[in-house]
């Protein structure tokens, strides 16, 4: 999962500042690396680096990012390594010069990489599938052999991309002297939204992963890019759109609404906040039905993502709600920490307890989900250390039992605490007195209420059903080998000795 943004301004040349601010707002989508590429007088100006947005850019970097259009990216690695060489955006010199950023994960990278080498005669320099996607697009655009391009040429190339590429991808790109473009995979797994901001100085257009990046910077939401659709915005501010996939359908990732997206975002006309309120309501109803004999003294959310669900749950149960766990704002999200040891270390640094809210009480802890169980296990123990009489645990999502192959770091069955375990066994593993999961049908209802026109969601990490229809046991074994914690640590060790030559200071 990553965050992407593209901005074009018809007059002002402060684009880099707006991209920086947008990436800061999207920081929750990726904390491994950040990058910005702008265009001025036909040239690219780039800065990218490992780390948070605030650490990757200094005043000297921003001053050098010239131009009235640009794209940006915050990275959360699911494949390859955490090497700075794989920070985005990427760019190619031919044809025309193209800068590119991508959110998602391709599922046929091996085939594409071979095709690019043998048929397109294009070299791939990293392990990133984003570089592959860029080169597929660039190769198709180059086949047109035109000195000057227009929006129809971009649409033609994206149409060919959809024919060749499988998986999840929302992308933004930029061609110097021409404009910016964006597109979304035929299933709409990853989000992309368009907005504009009109001032006395001119009009700015933005493409971003989440609506909050638009609204926080004063942009007016125009609409979501639909599955399989492409959009082109030229230097004059003309907007062109076209459906480029022969078959498209809405199948957005439900985990966006459970965990990844900010609650103040609206994705595909579905309020993330209201979805999480409904998750709390449904979970409360299940608790009332199945735990009628249990006395709960206080409901405590595990910050931050579960707050909305926990608050609504407490109201429905008519139980006190308390912020008994305090979060250290300067620790990254532990779910996307690269290794199990680092995740374990970070939980205690990230959270501390208010003992008064635990001591002598039956406490219900609420989290958005349970993936590896590392965080849950330690927080249950923290609650006991703070004097809790009983510790109950509720998950606003069903049990995670299957890998996610579309851009979320859930690759290895063996790393899921619910793998080959029932609810009671997971409860015992995390050390709770009782554990309850959201039903999948209830979760689907909670999200679908926001947009009745969307009838299907990607729920693969809960039910093992993959909407692209191209996932088999061999593929799952391949990604487990590539993306397990052990494999990532080895990749990072190898990457540390590489010569990194594409970071422009």
Short mmCIF file of C-alpha atoms in Angstrom, two decimals:
data_model
loop_
_atom_site.label_atom_id
_atom_site.label_comp_id
_atom_site.label_asym_id
_atom_site.label_seq_id
_atom_site.Cartn_x
_atom_site.Cartn_y
_atom_site.Cartn_z
CA UNK A 1 0.00 0.00 0.00
CA UNK A 2 1.32 3.40 -0.99
CA UNK A 3 0.08 6.94 -1.41
CA UNK A 4 0.23 8.75 -4.75
CA UNK A 5 -0.48 12.30 -5.86
CA UNK A 6 -0.25 14.25 -9.10
CA UNK A 7 -0.78 18.01 -9.43
CA UNK A 8 -0.97 20.33 -12.42
CA UNK A 9 -1.31 24.10 -12.11
CA UNK A 10 -2.30 26.27 -15.06
CA UNK A 11 -0.37 29.31 -13.78
CA UNK A 12 1.36 29.06 -10.38
CA UNK A 13 4.68 27.31 -9.99
CA UNK A 14 4.31 26.26 -6.34
CA UNK A 15 3.36 22.71 -7.26
CA UNK A 16 6.10 21.03 -5.21
CA UNK A 17 4.85 22.60 -1.97
CA UNK A 18 1.33 21.29 -2.58
CA UNK A 19 2.68 17.82 -3.41
CA UNK A 20 4.75 17.86 -0.22
CA UNK A 21 1.68 18.80 1.84
CA UNK A 22 -0.43 16.13 0.12
CA UNK A 23 2.19 13.45 0.80
CA UNK A 24 2.30 14.49 4.45
CA UNK A 25 -1.47 14.01 4.62
CA UNK A 26 -1.10 10.58 2.96
CA UNK A 27 1.82 9.57 5.19
CA UNK A 28 -0.31 6.87 6.86
CA UNK A 29 -0.24 4.96 3.56
CA UNK A 30 3.52 4.54 3.52
CA UNK A 31 6.40 5.39 5.84
CA UNK A 32 9.33 3.69 4.17
CA UNK A 33 10.24 6.31 1.55
CA UNK A 34 8.98 9.47 -0.12
CA UNK A 35 9.62 11.14 -3.45
CA UNK A 36 8.61 14.06 -5.67
CA UNK A 37 9.30 14.70 -9.36
CA UNK A 38 8.39 18.02 -11.00
CA UNK A 39 8.72 19.28 -14.55
CA UNK A 40 9.92 22.69 -15.74
CA UNK A 41 10.77 23.70 -19.31
CA UNK A 42 10.88 20.11 -20.45
CA UNK A 43 13.16 18.82 -17.66
CA UNK A 44 12.54 16.61 -14.64
CA UNK A 45 13.57 17.69 -11.14
CA UNK A 46 13.54 14.88 -8.59
CA UNK A 47 14.11 14.25 -4.92
CA UNK A 48 13.40 10.93 -3.21
CA UNK A 49 14.76 9.27 -0.11
CA UNK A 50 14.02 6.64 2.50
CA UNK A 51 12.10 7.83 5.54
CA UNK A 52 9.11 10.03 6.32
CA UNK A 53 8.15 12.99 4.16
CA UNK A 54 9.41 15.49 6.71
CA UNK A 55 12.81 13.78 6.74
CA UNK A 56 13.14 13.23 3.00
CA UNK A 57 12.77 16.90 2.06
CA UNK A 58 14.60 19.98 3.27
CA UNK A 59 14.29 23.57 2.12
CA UNK A 60 17.13 23.13 -0.36
CA UNK A 61 15.35 20.17 -1.94
CA UNK A 62 12.04 22.01 -2.24
CA UNK A 63 13.74 25.02 -3.81
CA UNK A 64 15.13 22.76 -6.52
CA UNK A 65 11.80 21.16 -7.42
CA UNK A 66 10.80 23.60 -10.15
CA UNK A 67 7.71 23.56 -12.30
CA UNK A 68 3.96 23.85 -12.53
CA UNK A 69 3.24 20.11 -12.50
CA UNK A 70 4.56 17.09 -10.65
CA UNK A 71 3.86 13.76 -9.00
CA UNK A 72 4.65 12.36 -5.57
CA UNK A 73 4.71 9.05 -3.73
CA UNK A 74 4.98 7.64 -0.20
CA UNK A 75 6.19 4.06 -0.16
CA UNK A 76 5.12 1.04 1.81
CA UNK A 77 7.10 -1.92 0.44
CA UNK A 78 5.35 -5.22 -0.29
CA UNK A 79 7.86 -6.59 -2.77
CA UNK A 80 11.54 -6.12 -3.38
CA UNK A 81 13.43 -4.40 -0.59
CA UNK A 82 13.47 -1.16 1.35
CA UNK A 83 16.42 0.06 -0.70
CA UNK A 84 16.43 3.73 -1.63
CA UNK A 85 16.75 2.63 -5.26
CA UNK A 86 13.15 1.42 -5.12
CA UNK A 87 11.74 4.68 -3.78
CA UNK A 88 9.31 6.28 -6.21
CA UNK A 89 8.55 8.05 -8.49
CA UNK A 90 10.44 6.26 -11.27
CA UNK A 91 11.18 7.76 -14.65
CA UNK A 92 12.28 6.70 -18.12
CA UNK A 93 13.87 8.88 -20.78
CA UNK A 94 12.16 7.20 -23.72
CA UNK A 95 9.72 7.90 -25.16
CA UNK A 96 9.29 11.61 -24.42
CA UNK A 97 10.37 11.26 -20.78
CA UNK A 98 7.83 9.80 -18.35
CA UNK A 99 7.73 10.08 -14.55
CA UNK A 100 5.50 7.56 -12.81
CA UNK A 101 4.19 6.49 -9.38
CA UNK A 102 2.08 3.47 -8.53
CA UNK A 103 -0.01 2.12 -5.64
CA UNK A 104 -0.82 -1.57 -5.63
CA UNK A 105 0.80 -4.85 -6.62
CA UNK A 106 1.02 -6.64 -9.97
CA UNK A 107 0.41 -10.38 -10.01
CA UNK A 108 2.10 -11.32 -13.30
CA UNK A 109 5.45 -9.57 -12.84
CA UNK A 110 7.58 -12.56 -13.90
CA UNK A 111 5.86 -12.80 -17.25
CA UNK A 112 5.95 -9.04 -17.78
CA UNK A 113 9.62 -8.73 -16.96
CA UNK A 114 10.45 -11.45 -19.48
CA UNK A 115 8.28 -9.79 -22.13
CA UNK A 116 9.86 -6.41 -21.52
CA UNK A 117 13.33 -7.83 -22.03
CA UNK A 118 12.59 -10.08 -25.00
CA UNK A 119 9.91 -8.14 -26.89
CA UNK A 120 10.07 -4.52 -25.76
CA UNK A 121 13.87 -4.46 -25.35
CA UNK A 122 13.53 -2.58 -22.06
CA UNK A 123 15.78 -2.97 -19.01
CA UNK A 124 14.39 -3.25 -15.46
CA UNK A 125 16.80 -1.97 -12.84
CA UNK A 126 15.01 -2.81 -9.56
CA UNK A 127 12.79 -5.46 -8.02
CA UNK A 128 9.83 -3.07 -7.98
CA UNK A 129 6.71 -3.98 -9.94
CA UNK A 130 6.08 -0.23 -10.28
CA UNK A 131 9.09 0.04 -12.57
CA UNK A 132 7.67 -2.85 -14.60
CA UNK A 133 4.30 -1.11 -14.91
CA UNK A 134 5.99 2.10 -16.03
CA UNK A 135 8.00 0.27 -18.69
CA UNK A 136 4.95 -1.57 -20.01
CA UNK A 137 3.22 1.78 -20.47
CA UNK A 138 6.33 3.43 -21.95
CA UNK A 139 6.85 0.51 -24.32
CA UNK A 140 3.29 0.72 -25.59
CA UNK A 141 3.53 4.50 -26.04
CA UNK A 142 6.81 4.09 -27.92
CA UNK A 143 5.24 1.64 -30.36
CA UNK A 144 3.09 4.48 -31.71
CA UNK A 145 6.26 6.14 -33.06
CA UNK A 146 4.88 9.67 -32.97
CA UNK A 147 6.93 12.81 -32.51
CA UNK A 148 4.09 14.59 -30.74
CA UNK A 149 1.45 12.82 -28.68
CA UNK A 150 -2.09 13.64 -27.62
CA UNK A 151 -4.58 12.24 -25.15
CA UNK A 152 -5.72 9.55 -27.58
CA UNK A 153 -2.21 8.13 -27.74
CA UNK A 154 -2.08 7.91 -23.93
CA UNK A 155 -5.47 6.20 -23.86
CA UNK A 156 -4.36 3.73 -26.53
CA UNK A 157 -1.28 2.85 -24.51
CA UNK A 158 -3.22 2.43 -21.27
CA UNK A 159 -5.68 0.17 -23.09
CA UNK A 160 -2.74 -2.06 -23.99
CA UNK A 161 -1.49 -1.91 -20.40
CA UNK A 162 -4.81 -3.32 -19.20
CA UNK A 163 -4.51 -6.16 -21.70
CA UNK A 164 -1.03 -7.12 -20.49
CA UNK A 165 -1.07 -6.37 -16.75
CA UNK A 166 -2.82 -8.23 -13.95
CA UNK A 167 -3.30 -7.23 -10.34
CA UNK A 168 -4.03 -3.99 -8.49
CA UNK A 169 -2.78 -0.65 -9.69
CA UNK A 170 -3.69 2.98 -9.32
CA UNK A 171 -1.07 5.13 -11.04
CA UNK A 172 -0.19 8.73 -11.80
CA UNK A 173 2.30 9.88 -14.39
CA UNK A 174 3.73 12.97 -16.04
CA UNK A 175 5.11 13.77 -19.47
CA UNK A 176 7.15 17.01 -19.56
CA UNK A 177 5.73 19.69 -21.78
CA UNK A 178 2.43 17.85 -22.05
CA UNK A 179 0.68 17.17 -18.73
CA UNK A 180 -0.22 14.57 -16.14
CA UNK A 181 -2.28 11.40 -16.37
CA UNK A 182 -3.69 8.70 -14.12
CA UNK A 183 -5.43 5.35 -14.38
CA UNK A 184 -6.95 2.62 -12.27
CA UNK A 185 -7.03 -1.16 -12.68
CA UNK A 186 -10.19 -2.77 -14.15
CA UNK A 187 -11.34 -3.97 -10.71
CA UNK A 188 -10.79 -0.64 -8.98
CA UNK A 189 -8.95 -2.39 -6.15
CA UNK A 190 -6.85 0.64 -5.28
CA UNK A 191 -8.40 4.13 -5.02
CA UNK A 192 -7.77 7.26 -7.12
CA UNK A 193 -9.72 10.51 -6.93
CA UNK A 194 -9.76 13.79 -8.88
CA UNK A 195 -10.17 17.29 -7.53
CA UNK A 196 -9.58 20.92 -8.49
CA UNK A 197 -8.86 24.22 -6.78
CA UNK A 198 -9.75 27.50 -8.45
CA UNK A 199 -8.12 30.72 -7.27
CA UNK A 200 -7.51 34.18 -8.67
CA UNK A 201 -4.11 32.92 -9.75
CA UNK A 202 -5.50 30.05 -11.80
CA UNK A 203 -6.75 26.49 -11.46
CA UNK A 204 -4.95 23.51 -9.96
CA UNK A 205 -5.88 19.88 -10.56
CA UNK A 206 -4.98 17.00 -8.28
CA UNK A 207 -5.12 13.22 -8.51
CA UNK A 208 -4.65 11.46 -5.16
CA UNK A 209 -5.14 8.17 -3.36
CA UNK A 210 -7.63 9.59 -0.85
CA UNK A 211 -10.07 12.46 -0.78
CA UNK A 212 -8.56 13.87 2.42
CA UNK A 213 -5.47 14.94 0.46
CA UNK A 214 -7.76 17.11 -1.65
CA UNK A 215 -10.05 18.57 0.99
CA UNK A 216 -7.26 19.35 3.46
CA UNK A 217 -5.54 21.51 0.82
CA UNK A 218 -8.65 23.36 -0.25
CA UNK A 219 -9.41 21.31 -3.36
CA UNK A 220 -12.97 20.53 -4.39
CA UNK A 221 -13.66 16.86 -4.98
CA UNK A 222 -14.66 16.24 -8.58
CA UNK A 223 -15.11 12.46 -8.61
CA UNK A 224 -13.42 9.09 -8.25
CA UNK A 225 -11.63 7.61 -11.25
CA UNK A 226 -13.66 4.52 -12.10
CA UNK A 227 -12.23 1.00 -12.58
CA UNK A 228 -10.40 0.74 -15.91
CA UNK A 229 -10.70 4.47 -16.55
CA UNK A 230 -7.85 6.77 -17.53
CA UNK A 231 -7.63 10.54 -17.19
CA UNK A 232 -5.34 13.04 -18.92
CA UNK A 233 -4.91 16.69 -17.91
CA UNK A 234 -2.87 18.78 -20.34
CA UNK A 235 -0.86 21.94 -19.67
CA UNK A 236 -3.84 24.16 -20.53
CA UNK A 237 -6.04 22.44 -17.94
CA UNK A 238 -8.11 20.46 -20.43
CA UNK A 239 -9.39 17.20 -18.94
CA UNK A 240 -9.87 14.08 -21.05
CA UNK A 241 -11.18 10.73 -19.78
CA UNK A 242 -11.80 7.36 -21.38
CA UNK A 243 -12.71 3.85 -20.29
CA UNK A 244 -9.70 1.81 -21.37
CA UNK A 245 -10.56 -1.67 -20.12
CA UNK A 246 -12.71 -4.06 -22.13
CA UNK A 247 -14.29 -5.40 -18.94
CA UNK A 248 -14.37 -3.49 -15.67
CA UNK A 249 -16.20 -3.78 -12.37
CA UNK A 250 -16.03 -2.27 -8.91
CA UNK A 251 -14.20 -4.58 -6.50
CA UNK A 252 -12.43 -2.17 -4.11
CA UNK A 253 -10.24 -3.51 -1.32
CA UNK A 254 -12.30 -3.74 1.86
CA UNK A 255 -9.18 -3.41 4.01
CA UNK A 256 -8.97 0.24 2.93
CA UNK A 257 -12.11 0.82 5.01
CA UNK A 258 -11.00 -1.41 7.89
CA UNK A 259 -7.51 -0.02 8.42
CA UNK A 260 -5.55 1.80 5.75
CA UNK A 261 -7.59 4.84 4.79
CA UNK A 262 -8.01 7.81 7.08
CA UNK A 263 -11.49 8.05 8.67
CA UNK A 264 -12.00 11.50 7.15
CA UNK A 265 -11.63 10.11 3.62
CA UNK A 266 -14.38 9.17 1.20
CA UNK A 267 -13.49 6.38 -1.23
CA UNK A 268 -15.79 5.55 -4.15
CA UNK A 269 -18.49 7.66 -2.45
CA UNK A 270 -18.21 5.58 0.73
CA UNK A 271 -17.39 7.42 3.94
CA UNK A 272 -14.65 5.56 5.78
CA UNK A 273 -15.83 7.13 9.04
CA UNK A 274 -19.43 5.98 8.67
CA UNK A 275 -18.29 2.51 7.62
CA UNK A 276 -16.33 2.19 10.84
CA UNK A 277 -19.28 3.45 12.88
CA UNK A 278 -21.37 0.66 11.39
CA UNK A 279 -18.60 -1.85 12.16
CA UNK A 280 -18.91 -0.88 15.82
CA UNK A 281 -22.69 -1.28 15.73
CA UNK A 282 -22.55 -4.75 14.20
CA UNK A 283 -19.81 -5.88 16.58
CA UNK A 284 -21.85 -4.62 19.56
CA UNK A 285 -24.86 -6.62 18.39
CA UNK A 286 -22.74 -9.76 18.15
CA UNK A 287 -21.29 -9.20 21.63
CA UNK A 288 -24.78 -8.74 23.09
CA UNK A 289 -25.86 -11.99 21.49
CA UNK A 290 -22.84 -14.14 22.33
CA UNK A 291 -21.50 -12.58 25.55
CA UNK A 292 -24.74 -11.81 27.35
CA UNK A 293 -23.40 -13.23 30.61
CA UNK A 294 -20.19 -11.18 30.62
CA UNK A 295 -19.91 -7.89 32.47
CA UNK A 296 -17.83 -5.26 30.63
CA UNK A 297 -16.78 -2.26 32.69
CA UNK A 298 -14.97 -0.23 30.06
CA UNK A 299 -14.33 -0.22 26.29
CA UNK A 300 -10.82 0.87 25.32
CA UNK A 301 -9.75 1.32 21.69
CA UNK A 302 -6.29 0.43 20.44
CA UNK A 303 -5.40 3.73 18.77
CA UNK A 304 -5.81 5.09 16.26
CA UNK A 305 -7.74 3.16 13.61
CA UNK A 306 -10.21 1.43 15.93
CA UNK A 307 -11.41 4.56 17.76
CA UNK A 308 -14.49 5.16 15.62
CA UNK A 309 -15.68 1.55 15.85
CA UNK A 310 -14.94 1.33 19.57
CA UNK A 311 -16.82 4.52 20.38
CA UNK A 312 -19.94 3.36 18.56
CA UNK A 313 -19.64 -0.11 20.12
CA UNK A 314 -19.48 1.38 23.61
CA UNK A 315 -22.53 3.53 22.97
CA UNK A 316 -24.53 0.55 21.74
CA UNK A 317 -23.47 -1.55 24.73
CA UNK A 318 -24.09 1.41 27.08
CA UNK A 319 -20.64 0.89 28.56
CA UNK A 320 -18.07 3.52 29.50
CA UNK A 321 -15.64 4.43 26.71
CA UNK A 322 -12.11 5.38 27.74
CA UNK A 323 -8.84 6.35 26.09
CA UNK A 324 -6.90 4.03 28.34
CA UNK A 325 -4.07 3.54 25.86
CA UNK A 326 -1.98 6.57 24.92
CA UNK A 327 -0.11 6.58 21.63
CA UNK A 328 3.34 7.98 21.02
CA UNK A 329 2.79 10.01 17.84
CA UNK A 330 6.39 9.65 16.77
CA UNK A 331 6.35 5.87 16.27
CA UNK A 332 5.34 4.55 12.84
CA UNK A 333 2.35 2.25 12.29
CA UNK A 334 3.44 -1.16 13.62
CA UNK A 335 1.42 -3.09 11.04
CA UNK A 336 3.80 -1.92 8.31
CA UNK A 337 7.02 -2.43 10.25
CA UNK A 338 9.27 -4.60 8.08
CA UNK A 339 10.14 -7.34 10.56
CA UNK A 340 8.61 -9.24 13.45
CA UNK A 341 11.36 -8.26 15.89
CA UNK A 342 10.96 -4.59 15.02
CA UNK A 343 7.18 -4.82 15.40
CA UNK A 344 7.54 -6.36 18.86
CA UNK A 345 9.94 -3.67 19.96
CA UNK A 346 7.76 -0.87 18.61
CA UNK A 347 4.51 -1.79 20.38
CA UNK A 348 5.80 -0.93 23.85
CA UNK A 349 7.37 2.25 22.50
CA UNK A 350 4.17 3.15 20.71
CA UNK A 351 1.59 2.62 23.47
CA UNK A 352 1.39 3.14 27.21
CA UNK A 353 -1.45 2.49 29.63
CA UNK A 354 -3.39 4.75 32.00
CA UNK A 355 -3.52 2.37 34.96
CA UNK A 356 -6.67 3.93 36.49
CA UNK A 357 -8.70 2.80 33.48
CA UNK A 358 -7.60 -0.83 33.81
CA UNK A 359 -7.12 -1.61 37.50
CA UNK A 360 -9.74 -4.01 38.86
CA UNK A 361 -11.92 -3.75 35.74
CA UNK A 362 -13.22 -6.08 33.05
CA UNK A 363 -11.77 -4.39 29.99
CA UNK A 364 -12.87 -4.80 26.38
CA UNK A 365 -10.04 -3.89 24.00
CA UNK A 366 -11.14 -3.06 20.45
CA UNK A 367 -8.87 -3.19 17.42
CA UNK A 368 -9.55 -2.81 13.71
CA UNK A 369 -8.12 -6.28 12.94
CA UNK A 370 -5.70 -8.96 14.08
CA UNK A 371 -3.06 -9.95 11.54
CA UNK A 372 0.14 -11.34 13.02
CA UNK A 373 -1.07 -10.99 16.60
CA UNK A 374 2.15 -9.36 17.79
CA UNK A 375 0.48 -6.11 18.79
CA UNK A 376 -2.60 -7.80 20.26
CA UNK A 377 -0.59 -10.15 22.44
CA UNK A 378 1.54 -7.39 23.91
CA UNK A 379 -1.38 -5.04 24.53
CA UNK A 380 -3.33 -7.76 26.34
CA UNK A 381 -0.30 -8.26 28.57
CA UNK A 382 -0.01 -4.51 29.10
CA UNK A 383 -3.65 -4.45 30.21
CA UNK A 384 -2.98 -7.21 32.72
CA UNK A 385 0.16 -5.46 33.96
CA UNK A 386 -2.00 -2.36 34.53
CA UNK A 387 -4.27 -4.39 36.82
CA UNK A 388 -7.16 -5.44 34.58
CA UNK A 389 -9.39 -8.06 36.18
CA UNK A 390 -10.38 -9.58 32.84
CA UNK A 391 -9.25 -8.68 29.33
CA UNK A 392 -11.66 -9.21 26.45
CA UNK A 393 -10.66 -8.52 22.86
CA UNK A 394 -12.83 -7.54 19.88
CA UNK A 395 -11.78 -7.25 16.22
CA UNK A 396 -13.80 -4.99 13.92
CA UNK A 397 -12.77 -7.26 11.03
CA UNK A 398 -12.96 -11.03 10.53
CA UNK A 399 -9.96 -13.29 11.09
CA UNK A 400 -7.13 -12.74 8.59
CA UNK A 401 -6.30 -16.20 7.25
CA UNK A 402 -5.15 -15.68 3.65
CA UNK A 403 -2.43 -13.66 1.91
CA UNK A 404 -3.24 -10.33 0.32
CA UNK A 405 -1.64 -10.09 -3.12
CA UNK A 406 -2.88 -6.63 -4.12
CA UNK A 407 -0.52 -4.33 -2.26
CA UNK A 408 -0.92 -5.07 1.46
CA UNK A 409 1.90 -6.73 3.37
CA UNK A 410 0.09 -9.97 4.18
CA UNK A 411 2.10 -12.51 2.26
CA UNK A 412 2.82 -15.49 4.46
CA UNK A 413 0.13 -17.78 5.92
CA UNK A 414 2.55 -18.85 8.61
CA UNK A 415 2.81 -15.27 9.92
CA UNK A 416 -0.96 -14.94 10.51
CA UNK A 417 -1.91 -15.77 14.06
CA UNK A 418 -5.27 -17.14 12.84
CA UNK A 419 -3.60 -19.55 10.39
CA UNK A 420 -4.89 -23.05 11.22
CA UNK A 421 -6.45 -21.74 14.44
CA UNK A 422 -10.05 -21.25 15.51
CA UNK A 423 -11.21 -18.27 17.56
CA UNK A 424 -10.59 -19.95 20.92
CA UNK A 425 -7.05 -20.88 19.89
CA UNK A 426 -6.29 -17.34 18.74
CA UNK A 427 -7.73 -16.05 22.02
CA UNK A 428 -5.38 -18.31 23.94
CA UNK A 429 -2.43 -17.25 21.74
CA UNK A 430 -2.92 -13.54 22.45
CA UNK A 431 -3.62 -14.20 26.13
CA UNK A 432 -7.15 -12.75 26.29
CA UNK A 433 -10.04 -14.08 28.38
CA UNK A 434 -12.39 -13.90 25.42
CA UNK A 435 -12.08 -12.95 21.74
CA UNK A 436 -14.71 -12.02 19.19
CA UNK A 437 -14.38 -11.31 15.47
CA UNK A 438 -16.68 -9.38 13.13
CA UNK A 439 -18.65 -11.57 10.73
CA UNK A 440 -17.63 -11.10 7.08
CA UNK A 441 -21.24 -10.60 5.97
CA UNK A 442 -21.63 -7.88 8.56
CA UNK A 443 -18.40 -6.19 7.47
CA UNK A 444 -19.56 -6.21 3.84
CA UNK A 445 -22.87 -4.68 4.90
CA UNK A 446 -21.11 -1.96 6.88
CA UNK A 447 -19.14 -0.78 3.86
CA UNK A 448 -21.73 -1.38 1.15
CA UNK A 449 -24.27 0.84 2.89
CA UNK A 450 -22.22 3.80 1.72
CA UNK A 451 -22.67 2.97 -1.97
CA UNK A 452 -25.31 0.44 -2.96
CA UNK A 453 -23.97 0.40 -6.53
CA UNK A 454 -20.86 -1.47 -5.37
CA UNK A 455 -21.86 -5.08 -4.88
CA UNK A 456 -18.44 -6.73 -4.68
CA UNK A 457 -15.34 -6.05 -2.60
CA UNK A 458 -11.96 -7.71 -2.51
CA UNK A 459 -12.06 -9.63 0.77
CA UNK A 460 -9.29 -12.07 -0.15
CA UNK A 461 -7.42 -11.81 3.15
CA UNK A 462 -10.60 -12.99 4.91
CA UNK A 463 -12.08 -15.52 2.48
CA UNK A 464 -9.25 -16.48 0.10
CA UNK A 465 -11.22 -15.40 -3.00
CA UNK A 466 -9.13 -13.26 -5.38
CA UNK A 467 -11.09 -10.94 -7.66
CA UNK A 468 -8.55 -10.99 -10.50
CA UNK A 469 -9.03 -14.74 -10.93
CA UNK A 470 -5.36 -15.47 -11.62
CA UNK A 471 -4.08 -16.53 -8.20
CA UNK A 472 -3.12 -20.17 -7.54
CA UNK A 473 -1.10 -22.06 -4.93
CA UNK A 474 2.14 -21.65 -6.87
CA UNK A 475 1.76 -17.89 -6.95
CA UNK A 476 0.95 -17.75 -3.25
CA UNK A 477 4.05 -19.80 -2.49
CA UNK A 478 6.15 -17.48 -4.65
CA UNK A 479 5.03 -14.34 -2.85
CA UNK A 480 5.50 -16.01 0.52
CA UNK A 481 9.08 -16.81 -0.45
CA UNK A 482 9.64 -13.23 -1.61
CA UNK A 483 7.76 -11.26 1.03
CA UNK A 484 8.08 -13.14 4.31
CA UNK A 485 9.89 -11.36 7.13
CA UNK A 486 12.97 -13.53 6.63
CA UNK A 487 13.04 -12.79 2.89
CA UNK A 488 12.65 -9.04 3.48
CA UNK A 489 15.49 -8.98 5.95
CA UNK A 490 17.70 -10.77 3.42
CA UNK A 491 16.64 -8.36 0.64
CA UNK A 492 17.45 -5.36 2.82
CA UNK A 493 20.84 -6.84 3.69
CA UNK A 494 21.60 -7.29 -0.01
CA UNK A 495 20.30 -3.81 -0.86
CA UNK A 496 22.52 -2.15 1.70
CA UNK A 497 25.56 -2.98 -0.42
CA UNK A 498 24.09 -1.76 -3.71
CA UNK A 499 25.27 1.38 -5.45
CA UNK A 500 22.38 3.83 -5.36
CA UNK A 501 22.78 6.28 -8.20
CA UNK A 502 19.35 7.72 -8.90
CA UNK A 503 18.76 10.01 -5.92
CA UNK A 504 19.03 13.59 -7.06
CA UNK A 505 20.16 15.91 -4.28
#
